[in-house]
XYZ file of C-alpha atoms in Angstrom:
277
model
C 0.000 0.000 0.000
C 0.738 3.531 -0.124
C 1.044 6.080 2.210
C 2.580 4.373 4.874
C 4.107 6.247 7.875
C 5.614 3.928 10.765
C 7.213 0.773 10.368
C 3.812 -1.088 11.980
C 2.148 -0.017 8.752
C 4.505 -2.684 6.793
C 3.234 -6.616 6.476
C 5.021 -9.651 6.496
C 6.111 -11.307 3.641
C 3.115 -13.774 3.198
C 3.170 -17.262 3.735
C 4.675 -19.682 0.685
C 7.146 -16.790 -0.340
C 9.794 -14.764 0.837
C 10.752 -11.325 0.349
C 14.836 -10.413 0.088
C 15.070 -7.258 0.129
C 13.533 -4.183 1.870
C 11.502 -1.698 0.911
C 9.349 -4.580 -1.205
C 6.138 -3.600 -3.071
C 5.551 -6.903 -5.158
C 6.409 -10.782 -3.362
C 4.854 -12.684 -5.763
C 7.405 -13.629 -7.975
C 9.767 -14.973 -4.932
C 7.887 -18.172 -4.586
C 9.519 -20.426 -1.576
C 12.154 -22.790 -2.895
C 10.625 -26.494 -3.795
C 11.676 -29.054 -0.730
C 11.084 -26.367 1.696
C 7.776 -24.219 3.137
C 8.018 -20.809 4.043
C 5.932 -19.334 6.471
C 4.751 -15.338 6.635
C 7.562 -13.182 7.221
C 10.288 -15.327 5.466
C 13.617 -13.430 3.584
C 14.565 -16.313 2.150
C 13.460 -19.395 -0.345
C 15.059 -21.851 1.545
C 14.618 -21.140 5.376
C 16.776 -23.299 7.690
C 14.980 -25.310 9.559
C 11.740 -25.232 7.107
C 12.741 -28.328 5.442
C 9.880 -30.649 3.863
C 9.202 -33.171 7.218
C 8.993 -36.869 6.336
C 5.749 -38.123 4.850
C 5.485 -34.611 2.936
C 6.410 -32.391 -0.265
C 6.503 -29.262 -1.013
C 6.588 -28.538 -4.601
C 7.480 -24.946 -4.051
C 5.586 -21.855 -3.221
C 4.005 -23.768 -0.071
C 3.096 -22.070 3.367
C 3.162 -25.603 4.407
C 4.106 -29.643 3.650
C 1.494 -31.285 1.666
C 0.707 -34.757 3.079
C 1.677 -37.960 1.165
C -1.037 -38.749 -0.607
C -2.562 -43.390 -0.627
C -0.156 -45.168 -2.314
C 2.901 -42.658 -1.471
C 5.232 -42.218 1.015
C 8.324 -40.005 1.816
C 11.392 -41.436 4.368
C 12.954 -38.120 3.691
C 13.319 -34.358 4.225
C 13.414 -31.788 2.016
C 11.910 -33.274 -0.815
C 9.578 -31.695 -3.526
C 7.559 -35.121 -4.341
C 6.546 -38.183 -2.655
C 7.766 -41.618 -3.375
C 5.795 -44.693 -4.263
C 5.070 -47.163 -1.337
C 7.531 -49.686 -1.193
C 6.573 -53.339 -1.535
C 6.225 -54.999 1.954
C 4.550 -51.472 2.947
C 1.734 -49.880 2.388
C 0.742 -46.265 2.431
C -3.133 -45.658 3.014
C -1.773 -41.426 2.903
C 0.294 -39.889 5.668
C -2.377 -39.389 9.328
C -1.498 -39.909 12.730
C -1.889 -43.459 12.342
C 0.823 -43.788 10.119
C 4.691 -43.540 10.722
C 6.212 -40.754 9.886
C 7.063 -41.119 6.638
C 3.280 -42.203 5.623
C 3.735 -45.935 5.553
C 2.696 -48.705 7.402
C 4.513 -52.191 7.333
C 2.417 -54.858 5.870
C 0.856 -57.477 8.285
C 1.255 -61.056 8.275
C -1.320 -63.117 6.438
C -1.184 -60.304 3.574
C 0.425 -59.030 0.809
C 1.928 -54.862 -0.107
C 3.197 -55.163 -3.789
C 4.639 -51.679 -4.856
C 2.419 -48.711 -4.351
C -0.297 -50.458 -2.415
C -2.962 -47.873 -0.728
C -3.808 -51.466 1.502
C -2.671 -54.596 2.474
C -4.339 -56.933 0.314
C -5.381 -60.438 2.046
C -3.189 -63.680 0.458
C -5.622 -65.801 -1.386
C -6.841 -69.381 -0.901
C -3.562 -71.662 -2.001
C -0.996 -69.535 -0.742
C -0.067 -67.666 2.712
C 1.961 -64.651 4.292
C 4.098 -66.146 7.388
C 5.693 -63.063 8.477
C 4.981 -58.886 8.118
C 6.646 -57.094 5.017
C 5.963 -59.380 2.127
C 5.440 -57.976 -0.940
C 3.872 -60.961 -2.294
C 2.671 -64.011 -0.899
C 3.794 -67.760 -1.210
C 2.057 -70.896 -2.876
C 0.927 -72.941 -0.218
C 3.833 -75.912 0.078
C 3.126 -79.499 -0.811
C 1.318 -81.765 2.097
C -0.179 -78.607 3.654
C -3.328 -76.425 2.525
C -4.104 -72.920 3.238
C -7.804 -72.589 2.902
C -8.852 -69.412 3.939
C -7.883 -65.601 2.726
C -5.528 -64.236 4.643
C -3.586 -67.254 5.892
C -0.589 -66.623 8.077
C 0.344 -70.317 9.121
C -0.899 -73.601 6.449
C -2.675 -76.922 7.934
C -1.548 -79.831 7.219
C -3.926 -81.075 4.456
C -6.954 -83.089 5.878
C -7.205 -86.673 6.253
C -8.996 -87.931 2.922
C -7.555 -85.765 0.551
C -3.966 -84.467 -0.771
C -2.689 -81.767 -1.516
C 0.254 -81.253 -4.345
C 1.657 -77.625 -4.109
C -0.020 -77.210 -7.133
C -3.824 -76.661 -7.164
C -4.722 -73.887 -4.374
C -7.629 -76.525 -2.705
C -7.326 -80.269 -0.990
C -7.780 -82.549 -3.701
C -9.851 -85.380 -2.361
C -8.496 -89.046 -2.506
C -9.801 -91.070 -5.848
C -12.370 -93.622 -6.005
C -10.855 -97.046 -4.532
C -8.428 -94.905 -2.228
C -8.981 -93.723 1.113
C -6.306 -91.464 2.816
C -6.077 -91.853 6.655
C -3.410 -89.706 7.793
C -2.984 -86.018 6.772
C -0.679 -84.069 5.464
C -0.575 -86.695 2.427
C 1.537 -84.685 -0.781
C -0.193 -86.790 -3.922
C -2.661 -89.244 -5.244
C -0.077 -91.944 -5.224
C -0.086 -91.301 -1.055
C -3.463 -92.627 -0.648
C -4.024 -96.323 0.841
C -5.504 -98.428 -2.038
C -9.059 -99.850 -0.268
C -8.627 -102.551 2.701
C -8.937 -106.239 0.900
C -12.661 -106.881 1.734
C -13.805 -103.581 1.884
C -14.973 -101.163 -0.941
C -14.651 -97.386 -1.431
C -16.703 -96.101 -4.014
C -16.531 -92.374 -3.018
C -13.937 -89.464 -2.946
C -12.329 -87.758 -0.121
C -12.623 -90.847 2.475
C -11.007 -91.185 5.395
C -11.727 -94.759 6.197
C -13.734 -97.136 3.870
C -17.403 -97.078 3.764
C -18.457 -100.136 2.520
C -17.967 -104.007 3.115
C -17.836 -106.409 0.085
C -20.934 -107.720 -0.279
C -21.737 -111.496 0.592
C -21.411 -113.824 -2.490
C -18.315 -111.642 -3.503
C -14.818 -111.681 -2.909
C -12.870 -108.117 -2.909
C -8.806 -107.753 -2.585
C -7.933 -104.139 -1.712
C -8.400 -101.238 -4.029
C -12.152 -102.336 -4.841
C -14.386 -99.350 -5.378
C -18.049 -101.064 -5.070
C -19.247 -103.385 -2.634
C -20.246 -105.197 -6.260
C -17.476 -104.284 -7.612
C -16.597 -107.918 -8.361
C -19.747 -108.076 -10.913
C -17.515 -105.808 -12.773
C -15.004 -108.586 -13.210
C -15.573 -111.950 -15.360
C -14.924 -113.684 -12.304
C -12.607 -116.173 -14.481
C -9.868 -117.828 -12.609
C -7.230 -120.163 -14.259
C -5.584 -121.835 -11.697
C -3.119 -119.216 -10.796
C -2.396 -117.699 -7.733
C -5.342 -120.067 -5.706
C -7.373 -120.420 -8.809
C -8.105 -116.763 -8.784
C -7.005 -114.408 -11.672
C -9.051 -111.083 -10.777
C -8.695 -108.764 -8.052
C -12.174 -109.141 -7.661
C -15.118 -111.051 -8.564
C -18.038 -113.228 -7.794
C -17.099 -116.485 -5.417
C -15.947 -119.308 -7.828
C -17.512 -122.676 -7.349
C -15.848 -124.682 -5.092
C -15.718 -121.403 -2.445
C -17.932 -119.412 -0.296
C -17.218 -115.608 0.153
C -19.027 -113.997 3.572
C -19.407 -110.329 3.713
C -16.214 -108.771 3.424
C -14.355 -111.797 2.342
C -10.985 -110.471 1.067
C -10.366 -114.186 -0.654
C -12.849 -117.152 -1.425
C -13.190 -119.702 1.344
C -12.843 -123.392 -0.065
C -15.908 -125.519 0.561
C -15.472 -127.617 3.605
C -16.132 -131.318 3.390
C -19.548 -132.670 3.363
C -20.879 -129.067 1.578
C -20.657 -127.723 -1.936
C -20.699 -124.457 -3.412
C -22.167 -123.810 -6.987
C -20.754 -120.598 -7.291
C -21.448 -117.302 -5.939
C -22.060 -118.512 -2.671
C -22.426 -117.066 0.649
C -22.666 -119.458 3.015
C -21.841 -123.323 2.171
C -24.819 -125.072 1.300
């Protein structure tokens, strides 16, 4: 202004510039240096001890740091623009519930890839043991990691097995059962107990005893499953050539026979028999 008369009638330089030299009438073209702020009354761009604080810039001209904005952080002074989150971090945009520099370390059971506003939760088939990761890791074989967000994986369930390579339990086959867990493959399951059958997936124990009338060595998958044979034999290996099949004549086969019974004395069997007759 004009007309002034005391030194009280001058202003301060205002705030996000600085004015050098005295008897100023224009401070608009001394904008305060980028990396620094400048509040009113300032004679200089680059004030000491007005550097940018952490989880800030200041592009220049600024009366004060601009926050880090999600996705950004800054883990040093001075600077005129923000950095992008680090992996293993992640930077929701600089508060009081962030460090200083705007970033947060990511949690166990997730996952910060570069520039991440949020942790994001692992998915099913693959887990985050400790804080910091910037990606998560595929579940290893014998274990499975069912839910989102898994820190530590189970060993896979009884029944089923699990590879490494599909991110579910993949239940034992038909004619398998898988007792123990933590098995790592289909070739891990227990073939069926001889005289038992297993005709679904996923079992723990078998379901089903061979039926009377049959005879069933282990891996059968039907309590019939001998009608599926010819029930030939040919005088190998006790007469018997299948695995499975209807009781020869000259045998009897009780429920969950695992091998025909020979016909004792004084009885006959026709074939397909039970009981003795």
């Amino acid at each position: 202004t004009v007309g002034n008369r005391n030194l009280s009638d001058c202003v301060a330089c205002p705030a996000g510039f600085y004015c050098p030299d005295e008897g100023m009438a224009n401070w608009s073209v001394y904008a305060c240096d980028a990396g620094f702020f400048c509040p009113a009354g300032m004679s200089v761009g680059s004030p000491a001890g007005y550097q940018c604080t952490l989880g800030h810039f200041c592009g220049g001209g600024n009366a004060l740091p601009v926050a880090c904005g999600p996705g950004l952080f800054q883990n040093e002074t001075g600077q005129s623009v923000c950095k992008q989150c680090s992996p293993g971090l992640y930077c929701p945009g600089f508060s009081e519930q962030t460090r200083a520099d705007g970033s947060l370390v990511c949690p166990a059971g997730y996952s910060c890839a570069a520039g991440s506003p949020s942790p994001s939760p692992c998915p099913p088939g693959f887990f985050s043991g400790y804080s910091g990761q910037g990606q998560c890791s595929a579940c290893p074989i014998r274990f499975a990691c069912l839910q989102f967000g898994t820190v530590v994986p189970a060993a896979c369930p009884a029944g089923f097995f699990c590879d490494g390579v599909l991110p579910y339990p993949t239940p034992c086959p038909v004619a398998t059962f898988g007792p123990l867990p933590g098995l790592g493959g289909a070739s891990e399951c227990t073939p069926c107990s001889a005289g038992m059958a297993c005709s679904s997936l996923g079992l723990v124990v078998p379901t089903q005893v061979c039926r009377a009338g049959l005879w069933c060595l282990s891996g059968c998958n039907s309590s019939t499953c001998g009608l599926a044979d010819d029930g030939f034999y040919s005088g190998l290996q006790l007469g018997f050539m299948n695995l499975s099949g209807p009781c020869p004549a000259g045998y009897y086969c009780t429920a969950g026979t695992s091998l025909p019974v020979a016909c004792p004395a004084g009885t006959y069997c026709a074939g397909g028999n039970a009981l003795p007759s």
